[in-house]
C-alpha positions as a printed Julia matrix, in Angstrom:
184×3 Matrix{Float64}:
  87.14  107.34   67.62
  90.07  105.04   68.19
  91.4   104.82   71.77
  93.58  101.68   71.79
  95.84   99.93   69.31
  98.34   97.1    69.32
 101.04   97.53   66.73
 104.48   98.74   65.74
 105.77  102.3    65.66
 107.03  103.39   62.25
 108.72  106.72   61.68
 108.44  108.34   58.28
 109.26  111.96   57.45
 109.48  112.85   61.17
 105.95  111.51   61.67
 105.12  108.45   63.71
 102.56  105.89   62.67
 101.38  103.07   64.89
 100.54  100.25   62.5
  99.16   96.76   62.85
  98.17   94.2    60.18
  94.97   96.06   59.29
  95.55   99.82   59.52
  97.79  102.55   60.87
  97.23  105.68   62.92
  99.41  108.78   62.73
 100.08  109.78   66.33
 102.24  112.07   68.4
 104.35  109.64   70.41
 107.39  110.42   72.57
 107.69  107.07   74.33
 110.45  104.54   73.83
 108.45  101.47   72.8
 108.77  100.29   69.23
 105.84   97.88   69.45
 103.12   96.77   71.82
  99.91   98.2    73.23
  99.25  101.93   72.99
  96.48  104.07   74.42
  95.32  106.83   72.12
  93.7   110.17   72.85
  91.99  111.86   69.91
  92.22  115.64   70.18
  90.4   118.0    67.84
  92.65  120.9    66.82
  90.34  123.8    66.01
  93.12  125.77   64.31
  93.67  123.05   61.7
  90.13  121.57   61.79
  91.52  118.09   62.21
  92.08  115.39   64.81
  95.48  114.6    66.23
  96.11  111.4    68.12
  98.38  111.37   71.16
  99.77  107.94   72.07
 100.59  106.75   75.6
 102.28  103.72   77.09
  99.95  103.44   80.1
  96.81  104.8    81.75
  98.78  106.92   84.21
 100.29  108.97   81.38
  96.91  109.33   79.69
  95.26  110.38   82.96
  97.94  113.04   83.55
  97.35  114.26   79.99
  93.6   114.66   80.48
  94.19  116.31   83.87
  96.78  118.7    82.39
  94.46  119.6    79.5
  92.05  121.1    82.04
  94.67  123.53   83.36
  94.34  127.17   82.29
  97.02  128.19   79.81
  98.03  124.6    78.98
  97.36  123.35   75.48
  97.43  119.82   74.12
 101.13  119.87   73.15
 102.26  121.11   76.55
  99.91  118.73   78.37
 101.39  115.86   76.35
 104.95  116.9    77.21
 103.99  117.02   80.9
 102.3   113.62   80.82
 105.25  111.92   79.08
 107.68  112.88   81.85
 108.87  110.16   84.2
 105.8   109.69   86.42
 107.77  109.41   89.66
 109.76  112.58   88.88
 106.53  114.34   87.94
 104.86  113.43   91.23
 107.95  114.5    93.19
 108.08  117.83   91.34
 104.45  118.5    92.22
 104.9   117.41   95.82
 108.04  119.53   96.28
 106.88  122.58   94.29
 109.79  122.13   91.87
 109.37  125.02   89.41
 112.58  124.16   87.52
 111.22  120.72   86.6
 108.26  122.29   84.8
 110.27  125.19   83.37
 112.48  122.63   81.6
 109.42  121.53   79.58
 109.18  123.58   76.36
 106.44  126.22   76.49
 106.3   126.53   80.27
 107.53  129.67   82.01
 107.61  130.63   85.68
 103.98  131.76   85.97
 102.63  128.72   84.15
 104.86  126.39   86.21
 103.45  127.88   89.43
  99.87  127.53   88.17
 100.46  123.94   87.04
 101.92  122.91   90.39
  99.11  124.47   92.41
  96.38  123.02   90.18
  97.92  119.55   89.91
  98.71  119.38   93.61
  95.1   120.1    94.55
  93.82  117.65   91.9
  96.14  114.89   93.02
  95.28  115.42   96.68
  91.58  115.13   95.79
  92.27  111.85   94.01
  94.3   110.6    96.98
  91.36  111.29   99.28
  89.08  109.15   97.13
  91.7   106.4    97.07
  91.62  106.38  100.85
  87.97  105.31  100.63
  87.0   108.2   102.87
  84.57  111.03  102.33
  85.77  114.6   102.69
  83.6   115.33  105.74
  85.11  112.44  107.7
  88.59  113.47  106.62
  87.93  117.05  107.79
  86.51  115.76  111.11
  89.72  113.81  111.77
  91.91  116.83  110.92
  89.76  119.18  113.05
  89.99  116.77  115.96
  93.8   116.51  115.85
  94.89  119.98  114.66
  94.25  121.82  118.0
  96.65  119.36  119.64
  99.52  120.32  117.32
  99.24  117.51  114.78
 100.62  118.32  111.34
  97.94  118.07  108.64
 100.31  116.68  105.99
 101.66  114.02  108.33
  98.12  113.0   109.27
  97.29  112.63  105.53
 100.28  110.33  105.06
  99.35  108.26  108.09
  95.74  107.94  106.93
  96.96  106.5   103.63
  98.86  103.84  105.6
  96.05  103.06  108.03
  94.8    99.49  107.74
  91.5   100.28  109.48
  88.58  100.85  107.11
  88.11  104.59  107.18
  84.45  105.07  107.99
  82.52  107.3   110.38
  81.61  104.48  112.77
  85.33  103.83  113.38
  86.5   107.42  113.88
  87.53  106.8   117.53
  89.53  103.73  116.52
  91.17  105.67  113.64
  92.15  108.58  115.91
  93.58  106.15  118.48
  95.58  104.48  115.66
  96.85  107.89  114.52
  97.93  108.78  118.07
  99.77  105.45  118.41
 101.54  105.83  115.04
 102.29  109.57  115.01
 106.06  110.04  115.61
């Protein structure tokens, strides 16, 4: 399967082909580039017994596509439309539970928008935890330590992402002290 191509986008009969000097690939592409590097995702459509390629400008779009494909009630076309949204607007819509943002995407109604937000929010938070280089048990220990004293869980998450101390169990006292010093 092909997953990457450098070439030019040609449009013929409402179909887009990404072509280089050697071959071309018909792909669903909603980006604005006319040439350059493209990431491809081959998707087998069981209804038509054929592969469709979806083209992306960057890994972030492709990652959102694969994440969206796992959501119940979201097919490849809808997942692609979600992933091709402005990434910053998409993240803000998830963070702020913006149903209207998702309802403006063709094929998404109120129930599906709610499901998408809940599923993506939990998936993104899980990824953020791994980016913090912290295991879930340590994270939960920090939250459990601070919560009885009235600390907001969401604010603690944000602060942990900004903490310059390596987040490891041996430094939990130092991390909590840093959180107390930086919690406004």
